Coordinates of C-alpha atoms in Angstrom, one line a residue:
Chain A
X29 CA 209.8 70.3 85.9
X30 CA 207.0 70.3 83.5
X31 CA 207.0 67.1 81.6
X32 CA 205.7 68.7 78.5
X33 CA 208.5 71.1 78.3
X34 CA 211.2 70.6 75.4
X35 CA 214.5 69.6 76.4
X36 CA 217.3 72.2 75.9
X37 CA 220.9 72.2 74.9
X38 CA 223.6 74.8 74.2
X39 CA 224.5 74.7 71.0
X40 CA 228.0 77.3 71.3
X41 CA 229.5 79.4 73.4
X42 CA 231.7 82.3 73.8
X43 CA 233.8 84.3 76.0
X44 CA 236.4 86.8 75.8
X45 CA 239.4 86.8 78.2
X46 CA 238.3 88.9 81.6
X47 CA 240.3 92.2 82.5
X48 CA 240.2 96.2 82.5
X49 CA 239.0 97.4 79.1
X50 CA 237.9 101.0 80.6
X51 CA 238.0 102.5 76.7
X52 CA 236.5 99.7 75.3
X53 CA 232.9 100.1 74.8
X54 CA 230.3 97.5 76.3
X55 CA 228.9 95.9 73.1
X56 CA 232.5 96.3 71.3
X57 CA 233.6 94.0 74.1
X58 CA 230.5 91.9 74.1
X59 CA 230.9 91.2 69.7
X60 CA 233.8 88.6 70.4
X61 CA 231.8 86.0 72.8
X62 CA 228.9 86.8 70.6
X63 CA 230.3 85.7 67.3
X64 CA 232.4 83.1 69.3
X65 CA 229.0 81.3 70.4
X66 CA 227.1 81.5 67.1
X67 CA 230.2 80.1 65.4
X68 CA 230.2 77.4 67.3
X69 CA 226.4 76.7 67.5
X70 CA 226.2 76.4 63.8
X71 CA 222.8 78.4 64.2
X72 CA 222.3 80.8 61.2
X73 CA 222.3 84.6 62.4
X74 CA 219.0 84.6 60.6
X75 CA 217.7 81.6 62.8
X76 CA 218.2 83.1 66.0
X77 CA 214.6 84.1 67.3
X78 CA 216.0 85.9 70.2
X79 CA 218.4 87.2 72.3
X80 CA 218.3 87.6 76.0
X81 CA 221.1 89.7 77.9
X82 CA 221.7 89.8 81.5
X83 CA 223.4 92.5 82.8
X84 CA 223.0 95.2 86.0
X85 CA 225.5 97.8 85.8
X86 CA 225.7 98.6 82.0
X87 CA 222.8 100.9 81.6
X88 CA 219.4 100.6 79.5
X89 CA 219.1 98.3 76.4
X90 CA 222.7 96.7 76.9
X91 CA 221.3 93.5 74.4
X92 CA 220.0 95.9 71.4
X93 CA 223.5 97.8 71.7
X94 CA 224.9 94.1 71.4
X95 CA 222.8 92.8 68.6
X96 CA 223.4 96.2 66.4
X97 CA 227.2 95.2 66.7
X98 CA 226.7 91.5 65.8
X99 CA 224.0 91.6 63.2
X100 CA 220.9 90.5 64.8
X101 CA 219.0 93.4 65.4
X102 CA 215.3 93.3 64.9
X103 CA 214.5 90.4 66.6
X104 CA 213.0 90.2 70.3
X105 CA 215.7 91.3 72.9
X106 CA 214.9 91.0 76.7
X107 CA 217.4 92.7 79.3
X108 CA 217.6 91.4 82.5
X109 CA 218.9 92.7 86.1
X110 CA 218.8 90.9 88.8
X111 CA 222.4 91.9 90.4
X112 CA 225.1 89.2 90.2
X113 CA 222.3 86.9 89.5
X114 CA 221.7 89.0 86.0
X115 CA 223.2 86.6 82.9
X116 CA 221.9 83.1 84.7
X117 CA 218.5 84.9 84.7
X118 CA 218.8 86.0 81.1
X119 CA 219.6 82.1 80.3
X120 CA 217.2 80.8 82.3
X121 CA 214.1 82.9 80.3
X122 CA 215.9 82.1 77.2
X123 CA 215.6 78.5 78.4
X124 CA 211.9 78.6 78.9
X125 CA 211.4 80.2 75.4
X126 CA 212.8 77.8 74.5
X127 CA 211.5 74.3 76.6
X128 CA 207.9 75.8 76.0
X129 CA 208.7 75.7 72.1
X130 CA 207.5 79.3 72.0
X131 CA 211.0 79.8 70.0
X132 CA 214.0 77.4 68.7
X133 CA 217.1 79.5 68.8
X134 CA 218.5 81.9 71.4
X135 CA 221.6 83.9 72.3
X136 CA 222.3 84.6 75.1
X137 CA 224.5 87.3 76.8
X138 CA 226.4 89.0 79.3
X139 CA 228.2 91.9 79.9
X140 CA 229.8 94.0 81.9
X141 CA 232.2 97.1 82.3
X142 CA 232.8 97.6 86.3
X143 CA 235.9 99.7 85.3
X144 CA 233.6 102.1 83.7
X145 CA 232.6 103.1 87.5
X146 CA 236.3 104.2 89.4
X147 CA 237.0 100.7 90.6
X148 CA 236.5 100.3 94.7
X149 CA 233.2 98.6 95.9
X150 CA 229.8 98.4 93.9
X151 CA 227.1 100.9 93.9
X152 CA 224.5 100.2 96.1
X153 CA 221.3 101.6 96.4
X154 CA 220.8 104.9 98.2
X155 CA 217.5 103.9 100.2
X156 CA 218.4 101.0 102.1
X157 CA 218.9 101.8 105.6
X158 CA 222.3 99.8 105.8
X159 CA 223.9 101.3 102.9
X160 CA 223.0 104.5 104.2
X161 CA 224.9 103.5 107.2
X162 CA 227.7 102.6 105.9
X163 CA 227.4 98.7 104.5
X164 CA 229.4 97.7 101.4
X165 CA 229.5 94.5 99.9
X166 CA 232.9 93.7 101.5
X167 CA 231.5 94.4 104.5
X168 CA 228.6 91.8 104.8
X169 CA 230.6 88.9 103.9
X170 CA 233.3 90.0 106.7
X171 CA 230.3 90.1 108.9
X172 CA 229.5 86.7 107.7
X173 CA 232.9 85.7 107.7
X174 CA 234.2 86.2 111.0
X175 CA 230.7 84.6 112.3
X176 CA 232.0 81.4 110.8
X177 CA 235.6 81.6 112.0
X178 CA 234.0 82.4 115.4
X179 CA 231.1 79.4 115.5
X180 CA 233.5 76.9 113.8
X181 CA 236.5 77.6 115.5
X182 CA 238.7 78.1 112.5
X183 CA 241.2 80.6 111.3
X184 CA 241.9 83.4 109.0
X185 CA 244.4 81.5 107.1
X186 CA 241.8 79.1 106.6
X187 CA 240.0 81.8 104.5
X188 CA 243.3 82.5 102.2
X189 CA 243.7 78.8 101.4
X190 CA 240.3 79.1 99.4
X191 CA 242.3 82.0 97.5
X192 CA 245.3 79.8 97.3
X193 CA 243.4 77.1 96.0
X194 CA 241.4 79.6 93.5
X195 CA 245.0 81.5 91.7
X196 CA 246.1 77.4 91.0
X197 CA 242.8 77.4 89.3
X198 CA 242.9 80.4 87.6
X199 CA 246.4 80.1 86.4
X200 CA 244.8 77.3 84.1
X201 CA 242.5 79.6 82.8
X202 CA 243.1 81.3 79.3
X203 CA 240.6 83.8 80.2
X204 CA 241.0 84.3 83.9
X205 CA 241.7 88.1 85.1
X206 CA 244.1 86.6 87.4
X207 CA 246.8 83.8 86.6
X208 CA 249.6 83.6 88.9
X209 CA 249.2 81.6 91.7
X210 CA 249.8 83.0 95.4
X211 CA 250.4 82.0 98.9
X212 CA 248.4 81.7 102.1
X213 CA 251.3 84.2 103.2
X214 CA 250.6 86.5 100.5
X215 CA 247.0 86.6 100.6
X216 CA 246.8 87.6 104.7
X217 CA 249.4 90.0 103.8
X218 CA 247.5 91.8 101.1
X219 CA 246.1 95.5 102.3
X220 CA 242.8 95.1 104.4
X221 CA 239.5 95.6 102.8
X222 CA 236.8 94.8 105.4
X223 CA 239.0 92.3 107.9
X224 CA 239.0 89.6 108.2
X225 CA 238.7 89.8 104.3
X226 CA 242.0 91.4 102.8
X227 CA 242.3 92.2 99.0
X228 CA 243.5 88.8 97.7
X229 CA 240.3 87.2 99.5
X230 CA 238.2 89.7 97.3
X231 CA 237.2 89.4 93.9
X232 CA 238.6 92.0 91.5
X233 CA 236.9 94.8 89.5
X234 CA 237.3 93.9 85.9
X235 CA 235.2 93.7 82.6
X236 CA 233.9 90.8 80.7
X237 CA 231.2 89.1 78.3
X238 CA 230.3 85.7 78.0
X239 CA 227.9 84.0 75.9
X240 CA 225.8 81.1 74.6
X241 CA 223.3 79.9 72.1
X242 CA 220.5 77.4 72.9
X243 CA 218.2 75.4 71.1
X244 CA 215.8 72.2 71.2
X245 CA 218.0 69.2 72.1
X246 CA 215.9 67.2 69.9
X247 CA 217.3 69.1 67.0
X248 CA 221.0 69.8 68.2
X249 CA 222.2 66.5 66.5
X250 CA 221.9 68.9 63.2
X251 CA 224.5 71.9 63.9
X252 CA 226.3 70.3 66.7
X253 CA 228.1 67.5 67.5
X254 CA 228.6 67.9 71.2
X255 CA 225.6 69.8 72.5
X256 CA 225.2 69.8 76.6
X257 CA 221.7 69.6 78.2
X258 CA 219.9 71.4 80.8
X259 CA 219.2 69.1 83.5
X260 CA 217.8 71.9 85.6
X261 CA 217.3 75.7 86.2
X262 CA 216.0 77.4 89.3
X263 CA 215.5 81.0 90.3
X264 CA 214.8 82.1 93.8
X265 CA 214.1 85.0 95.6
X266 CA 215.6 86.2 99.0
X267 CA 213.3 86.3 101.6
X268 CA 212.7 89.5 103.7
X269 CA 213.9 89.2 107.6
X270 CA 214.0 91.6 110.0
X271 CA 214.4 89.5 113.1
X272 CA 217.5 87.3 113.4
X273 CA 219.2 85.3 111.2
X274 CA 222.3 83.0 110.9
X275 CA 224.8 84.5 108.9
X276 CA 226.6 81.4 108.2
X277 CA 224.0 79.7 106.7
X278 CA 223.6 81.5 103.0
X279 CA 218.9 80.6 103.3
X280 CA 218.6 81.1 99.7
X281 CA 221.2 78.8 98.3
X282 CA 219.8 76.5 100.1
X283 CA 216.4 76.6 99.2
X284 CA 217.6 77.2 96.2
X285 CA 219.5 74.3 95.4
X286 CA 217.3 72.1 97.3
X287 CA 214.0 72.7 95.4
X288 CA 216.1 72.3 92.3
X289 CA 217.6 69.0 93.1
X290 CA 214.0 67.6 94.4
X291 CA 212.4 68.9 91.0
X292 CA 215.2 67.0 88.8
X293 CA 216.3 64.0 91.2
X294 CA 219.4 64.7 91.2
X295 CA 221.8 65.6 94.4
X296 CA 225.2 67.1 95.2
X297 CA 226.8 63.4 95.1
X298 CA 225.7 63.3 91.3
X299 CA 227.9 66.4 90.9
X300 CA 231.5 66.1 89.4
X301 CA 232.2 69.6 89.2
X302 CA 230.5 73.3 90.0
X303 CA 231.1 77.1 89.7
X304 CA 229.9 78.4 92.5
X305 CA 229.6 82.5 93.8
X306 CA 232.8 83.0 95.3
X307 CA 232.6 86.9 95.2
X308 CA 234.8 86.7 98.6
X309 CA 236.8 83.6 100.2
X310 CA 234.2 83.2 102.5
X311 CA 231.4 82.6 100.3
X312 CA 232.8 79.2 98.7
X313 CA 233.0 77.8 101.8
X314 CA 229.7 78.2 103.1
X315 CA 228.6 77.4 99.8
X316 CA 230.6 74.2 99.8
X317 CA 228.0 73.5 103.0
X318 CA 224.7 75.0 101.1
X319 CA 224.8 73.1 98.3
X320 CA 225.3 69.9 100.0
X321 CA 228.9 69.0 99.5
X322 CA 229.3 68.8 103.3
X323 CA 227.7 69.5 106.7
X324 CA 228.2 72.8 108.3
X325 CA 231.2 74.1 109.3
X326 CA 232.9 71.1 107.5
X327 CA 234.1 73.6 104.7
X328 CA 237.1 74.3 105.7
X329 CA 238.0 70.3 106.1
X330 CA 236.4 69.6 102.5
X331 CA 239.0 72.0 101.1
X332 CA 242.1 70.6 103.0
X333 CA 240.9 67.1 102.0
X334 CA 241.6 68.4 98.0
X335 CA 237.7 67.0 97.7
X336 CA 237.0 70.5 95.5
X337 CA 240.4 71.0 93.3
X338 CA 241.5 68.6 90.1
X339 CA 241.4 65.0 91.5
X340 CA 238.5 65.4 94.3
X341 CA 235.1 64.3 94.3
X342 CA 233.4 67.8 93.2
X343 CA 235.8 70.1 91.6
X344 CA 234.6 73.6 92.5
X345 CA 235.5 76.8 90.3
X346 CA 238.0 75.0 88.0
X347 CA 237.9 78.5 86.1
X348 CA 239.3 79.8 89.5
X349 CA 235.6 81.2 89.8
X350 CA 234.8 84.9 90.7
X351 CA 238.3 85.1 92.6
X352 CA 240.4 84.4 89.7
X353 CA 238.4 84.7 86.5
X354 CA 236.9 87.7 88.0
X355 CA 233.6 89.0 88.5
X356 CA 232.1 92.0 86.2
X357 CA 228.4 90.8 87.6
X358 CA 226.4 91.0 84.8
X359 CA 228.2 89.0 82.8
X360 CA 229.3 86.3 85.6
X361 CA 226.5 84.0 85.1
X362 CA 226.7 82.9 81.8
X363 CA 230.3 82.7 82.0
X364 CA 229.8 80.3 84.6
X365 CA 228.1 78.2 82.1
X366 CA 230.7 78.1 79.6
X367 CA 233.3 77.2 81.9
X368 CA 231.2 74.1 82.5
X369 CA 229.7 73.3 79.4
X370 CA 233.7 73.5 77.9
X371 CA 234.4 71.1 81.1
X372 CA 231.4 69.0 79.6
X373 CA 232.7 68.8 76.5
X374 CA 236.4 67.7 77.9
X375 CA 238.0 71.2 76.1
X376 CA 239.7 72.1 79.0
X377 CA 243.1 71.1 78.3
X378 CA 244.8 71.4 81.6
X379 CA 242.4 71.9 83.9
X380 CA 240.3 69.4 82.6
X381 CA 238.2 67.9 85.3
X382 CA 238.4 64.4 84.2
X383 CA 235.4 62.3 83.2
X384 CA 233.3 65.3 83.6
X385 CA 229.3 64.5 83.2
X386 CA 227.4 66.5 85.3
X387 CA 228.0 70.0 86.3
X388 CA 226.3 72.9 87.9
X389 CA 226.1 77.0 87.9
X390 CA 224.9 78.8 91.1
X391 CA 225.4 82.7 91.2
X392 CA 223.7 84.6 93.9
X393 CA 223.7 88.1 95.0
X394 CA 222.0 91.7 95.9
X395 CA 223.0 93.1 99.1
X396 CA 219.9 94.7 100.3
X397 CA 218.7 95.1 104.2
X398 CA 216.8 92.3 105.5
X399 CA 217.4 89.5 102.6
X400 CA 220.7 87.2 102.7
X401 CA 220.6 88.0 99.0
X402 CA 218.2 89.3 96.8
X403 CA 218.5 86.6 93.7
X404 CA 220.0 83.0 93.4
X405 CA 219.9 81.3 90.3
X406 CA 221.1 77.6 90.0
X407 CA 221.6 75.7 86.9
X408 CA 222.9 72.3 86.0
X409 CA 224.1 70.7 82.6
X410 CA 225.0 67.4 81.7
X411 CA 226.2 64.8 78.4
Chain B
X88 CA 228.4 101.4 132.3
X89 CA 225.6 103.9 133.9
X90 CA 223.3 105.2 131.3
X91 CA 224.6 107.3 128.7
X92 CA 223.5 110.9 128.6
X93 CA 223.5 112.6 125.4
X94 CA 225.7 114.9 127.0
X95 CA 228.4 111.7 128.2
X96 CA 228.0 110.2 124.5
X97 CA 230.7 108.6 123.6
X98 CA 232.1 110.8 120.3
X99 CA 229.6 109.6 117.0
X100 CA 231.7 108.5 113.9
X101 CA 231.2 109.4 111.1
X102 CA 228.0 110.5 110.3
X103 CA 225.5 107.7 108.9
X104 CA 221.3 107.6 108.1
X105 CA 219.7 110.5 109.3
X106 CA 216.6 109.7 111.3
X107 CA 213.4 111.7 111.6
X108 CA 211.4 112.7 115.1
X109 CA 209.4 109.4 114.4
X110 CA 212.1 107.1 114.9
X111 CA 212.8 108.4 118.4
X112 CA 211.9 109.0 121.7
X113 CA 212.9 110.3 124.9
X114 CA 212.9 107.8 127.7
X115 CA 214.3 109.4 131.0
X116 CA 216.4 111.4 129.3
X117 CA 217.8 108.9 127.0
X118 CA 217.2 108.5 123.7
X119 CA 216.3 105.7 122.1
X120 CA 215.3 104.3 119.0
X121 CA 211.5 103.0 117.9
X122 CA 210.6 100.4 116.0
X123 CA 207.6 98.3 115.3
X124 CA 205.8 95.4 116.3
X125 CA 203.0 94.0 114.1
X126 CA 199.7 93.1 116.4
X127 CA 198.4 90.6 113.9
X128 CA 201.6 88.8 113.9
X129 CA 204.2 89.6 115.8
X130 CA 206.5 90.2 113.6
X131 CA 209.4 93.4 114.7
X132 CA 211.5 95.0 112.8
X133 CA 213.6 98.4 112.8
X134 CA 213.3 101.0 110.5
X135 CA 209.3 100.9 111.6
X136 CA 206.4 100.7 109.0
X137 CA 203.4 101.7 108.5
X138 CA 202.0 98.6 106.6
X139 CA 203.0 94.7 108.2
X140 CA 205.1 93.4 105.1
X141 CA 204.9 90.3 106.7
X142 CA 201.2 89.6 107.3
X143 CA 199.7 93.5 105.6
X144 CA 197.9 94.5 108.4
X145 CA 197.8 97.9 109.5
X146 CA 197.9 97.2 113.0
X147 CA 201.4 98.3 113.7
X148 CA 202.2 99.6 117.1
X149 CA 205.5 101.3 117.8
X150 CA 208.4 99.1 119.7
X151 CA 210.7 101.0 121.9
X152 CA 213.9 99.2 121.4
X153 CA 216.3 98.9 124.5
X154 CA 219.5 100.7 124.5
X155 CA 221.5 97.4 125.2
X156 CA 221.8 94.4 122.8
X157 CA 224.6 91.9 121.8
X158 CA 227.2 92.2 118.8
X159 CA 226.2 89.2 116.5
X160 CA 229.0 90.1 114.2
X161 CA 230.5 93.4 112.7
X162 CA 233.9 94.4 110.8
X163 CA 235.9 97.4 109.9
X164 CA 236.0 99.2 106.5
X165 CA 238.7 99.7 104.9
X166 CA 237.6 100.5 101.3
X167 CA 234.7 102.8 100.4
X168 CA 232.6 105.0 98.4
X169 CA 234.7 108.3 99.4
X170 CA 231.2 109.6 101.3
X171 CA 232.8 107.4 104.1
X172 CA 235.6 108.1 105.8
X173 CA 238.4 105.1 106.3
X174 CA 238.3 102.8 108.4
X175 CA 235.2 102.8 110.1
X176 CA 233.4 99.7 111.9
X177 CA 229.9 98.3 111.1
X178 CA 227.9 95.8 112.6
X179 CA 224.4 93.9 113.4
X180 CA 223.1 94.3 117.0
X181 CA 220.6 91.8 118.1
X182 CA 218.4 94.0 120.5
X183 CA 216.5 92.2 123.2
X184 CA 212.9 92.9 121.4
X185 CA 214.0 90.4 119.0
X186 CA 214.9 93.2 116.2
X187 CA 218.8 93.1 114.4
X188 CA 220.1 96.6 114.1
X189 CA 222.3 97.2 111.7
X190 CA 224.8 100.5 112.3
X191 CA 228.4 101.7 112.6
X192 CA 230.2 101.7 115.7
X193 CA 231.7 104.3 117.7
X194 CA 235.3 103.0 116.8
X195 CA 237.3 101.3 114.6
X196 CA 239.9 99.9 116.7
X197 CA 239.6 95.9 117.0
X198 CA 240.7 96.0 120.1
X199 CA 237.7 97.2 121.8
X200 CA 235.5 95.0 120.0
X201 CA 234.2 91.3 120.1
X202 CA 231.4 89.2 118.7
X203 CA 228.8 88.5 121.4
X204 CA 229.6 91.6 123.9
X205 CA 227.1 93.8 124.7
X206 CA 227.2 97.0 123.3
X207 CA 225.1 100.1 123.8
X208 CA 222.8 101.5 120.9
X209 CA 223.3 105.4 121.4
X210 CA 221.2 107.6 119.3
X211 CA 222.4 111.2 119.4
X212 CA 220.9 114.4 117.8
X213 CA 222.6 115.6 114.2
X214 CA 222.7 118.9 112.7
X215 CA 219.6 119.4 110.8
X216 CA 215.9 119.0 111.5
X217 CA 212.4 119.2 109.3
X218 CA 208.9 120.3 109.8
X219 CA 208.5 116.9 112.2
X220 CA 211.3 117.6 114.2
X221 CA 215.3 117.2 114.6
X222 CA 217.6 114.5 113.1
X223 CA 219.0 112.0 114.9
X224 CA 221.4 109.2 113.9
X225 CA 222.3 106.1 115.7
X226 CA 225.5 104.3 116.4
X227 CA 226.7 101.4 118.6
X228 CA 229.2 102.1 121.7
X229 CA 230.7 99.3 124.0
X230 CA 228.5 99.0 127.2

């Protein structure tokens, strides 16, 4: 990282419990984790210098139908889209705004209504040759999935304990879409969606908003009393293939997280806990393996050890993650961050992860022909 | 398997992508599908095009691509925008000419289906056509 960049700190932040608000509308449901996060910052509405609100389903200007709702309209409002990637790209041009001391005091947002568009699988875009042939986001991580079973030699139960393990999670979680737990039994029972993936393996449709407000660490001290630091925040692009590729090995992650923890000399063993893409069971496993937790195809044995639930060496989605808290994509990434700078901050109440001082957000995402994603953006935090 | 004739294709599902004239050609009797290889660097890839994206050159030559490659992974759908018609199966192909295909295959039952098997890439002729020539569309049959 630049060294002449200002350090950054969140300041407040917000969220609103996740679930099916069809007749809601999107900045109606966004107000709550707006206010939420300024309350907490102790920034002045009249302070804030910008607002930056990542979302890719919710149609044009989702951050200036925000602001009109929560009083800060007038001031410069950037939307981003960058698929599931869209809120952790919003924060991480706030954070530049901000390190580069071209402003002081950002929100942060986002949103999402998935309901809004029947349920079932995500849109995709009508001119990519797979979609046209049938591919749906299901779809490529089953593809990726039963790879890994196959090269690994493990089983499809082994899939449904990630779900198990994500419901226990989730059932912590005041604002998680799901909070009962379930069973290995009841997951591989659950109706088929693109086997081996079966419903519970998938994460739900639902609606959500999550935000944050940033400022200069420098001058945190002042409206906060337990601000939480960047440490680091990378953004990468897929890269285009048309030849072959390992599916089990998620490319941009790990380029991803690797660049990141060179620039900030940091590594996954500094980690204490993450929230990590786990749009589908399969995903946090190989995840577990591209961010460094473990070797490949040692997911499945880092989960059974209880290394990534409350008590292990890296808790992973103590929210209950995209599985459990649920996934409206825009607004996943910044409610990603909240979950860990409230971890950070030890305000987790019972699913506290204990002694918590470094965490980390990675949310990837963009099915499109030719790319293992399209986005990846990584963040981590610390106190 | 002999080779498949378009008249002893096995029965396509659901129709997927329509192709143009250009992405086809007759070999034999059989059809096939035609992809690229950049001169400059090698690079292959399937849809063809006209510009490397790899390197930019222009020197792109077409790439026949063989009817017979190996199932690197595929599953079946069971949800789906309501275009598609449930289940189907889809899946990459990994095609001697060092191209991945990505297409539906001919059925969704898993028993006749599993990863590394060699299937067969059958391209048969669909309804419409345009000022180029007929539509085709492509699917993957077991070999």
């Amino acid at each position: 990282m630049n060294g002449s960049l200002r350090k950054v700190s969140i300041y407040g932040t917000g969220i609103i419990p996740f679930g099916k608000f069809p007749n809601l509308p999107l900045p109606l449901m966004a107000r709550p984790a707006v206010l939420e996060a300024l309350k907490e910052s102790g920034v002045e509405r009249k302070q804030v210098d910008a607002m930056y609100c990542g979302s890719a389903l919710a149609g044009w200007m989702a951050g200036q139908r925000i602001a009109r709702e929560c009083g800060l309209t007038g001031i410069t409002i950037v939307n981003t889209e960058n698929a599931c990637s869209s809120s952790a790209t919003a924060f991480r041009e706030a954070w530049m705004a901000v390190a580069c001391g071209m402003i002081d005091f950002a929100v942060v947002v986002g949103a999402e209504q998935l309901t809004r568009l029947g349920g079932g699988t995500l849109p995709l875009d009508n001119e990519d040759i797979e979609v046209t042939n049938g591919m749906v986001m299901p779809g490529l991580y089953a593809m990726r999935a039963r790879r890994y079973l196959h090269d690994y030699g493990y089983e499809e139960k082994d899939l449904a304990e990630v779900a198990v393990k994500s419901r226990q999670h989730g059932a912590l979680t005041p604002y998680a879409q799901f909070r009962s737990p379930t069973t290995i039994e009841q997951v591989l029972a659950s109706r088929k969606i693109a086997d081996p993936l079966t419903l519970l393996q998938c994460c739900p449709t639902g609606d959500g908003a999550a935000a944050v407000v940033i400022g200069p660490a420098e001058l945190a001290s002042r409206y906060t009393d337990s601000p939480v630091h960047v440490l680091g925040s990378h953004l990468a692009s897929g890269k285009f293939v048309s030849e072959f590729r390992d599916m089990t090995i998620p490319e941009i992650t790990v380029r991803c997280v690797n660049e990141l923890y060179e620039e900030i000399g940091l590594g996954p063993e500094d980690l204490d806990l993450l929230e990590c893409h786990d749009a589908f069971t399969i995903a946090e496993l190989l995840y577990y393996e591209a961010l460094g937790l473990c070797p490949p195809g040692e997911g499945v044995r880092l989960l059974r050890q209880g290394a990534t639930t409350f008590g292990g060496k890296t808790v992973v989605n103590p929210s209950g993650g995209l599985l459990s808290k649920g996934h409206p994509i825009g607004a996943s990434g910044v409610a990603q961050i909240v979950e860990i700078a409230r971890q950070l901050q030890g305000r987790c109440e019972q699913r506290q992860v204990q002694g918590a001082k470094i965490g980390l957000t990675h949310i990837t995402g963009g099915g499109t022909a030719g790319f293992d994603h399209g986005a990846c953006c990584i963040h981590v935090f610390g106190v | 398997m002999k080779n498949t004739q378009l008249s002893e294709a096995p029965s396509a599902p659901h129709e997927g992508r329509l192709l143009g004239a250009a992405d086809v050609m007759s070999a034999g009797g059989e059809l096939q599908l035609v992809g690229c290889r950049c001169r400059q660097c090698d690079a292959r890839m399937f849809p063809a095009n006209s510009l490397c994206p790899f390197c930019l050159s222009e020197e792109v030559e077409a790439l026949p691509l063989s009817p017979l490659g190996s199932l690197y992974s595929y599953t079946f759908i069971h949800v789906a925008p309501p275009v598609w018609e449930v289940p189907y199966g889809i899946a990459y192909v990994d095609l001697p000419e060092r191209v991945r295909v990505f297409g539906k295959l001919a059925d969704a039952d898993p028993a006749h289906w599993k990863l590394d098997q060699q299937v067969r890439l059958c391209v048969t002729r669909a309804a419409g056509a345009d000022d180029q020539g007929p539509h085709y569309h492509y699917f993957f049959a077991a070999a």
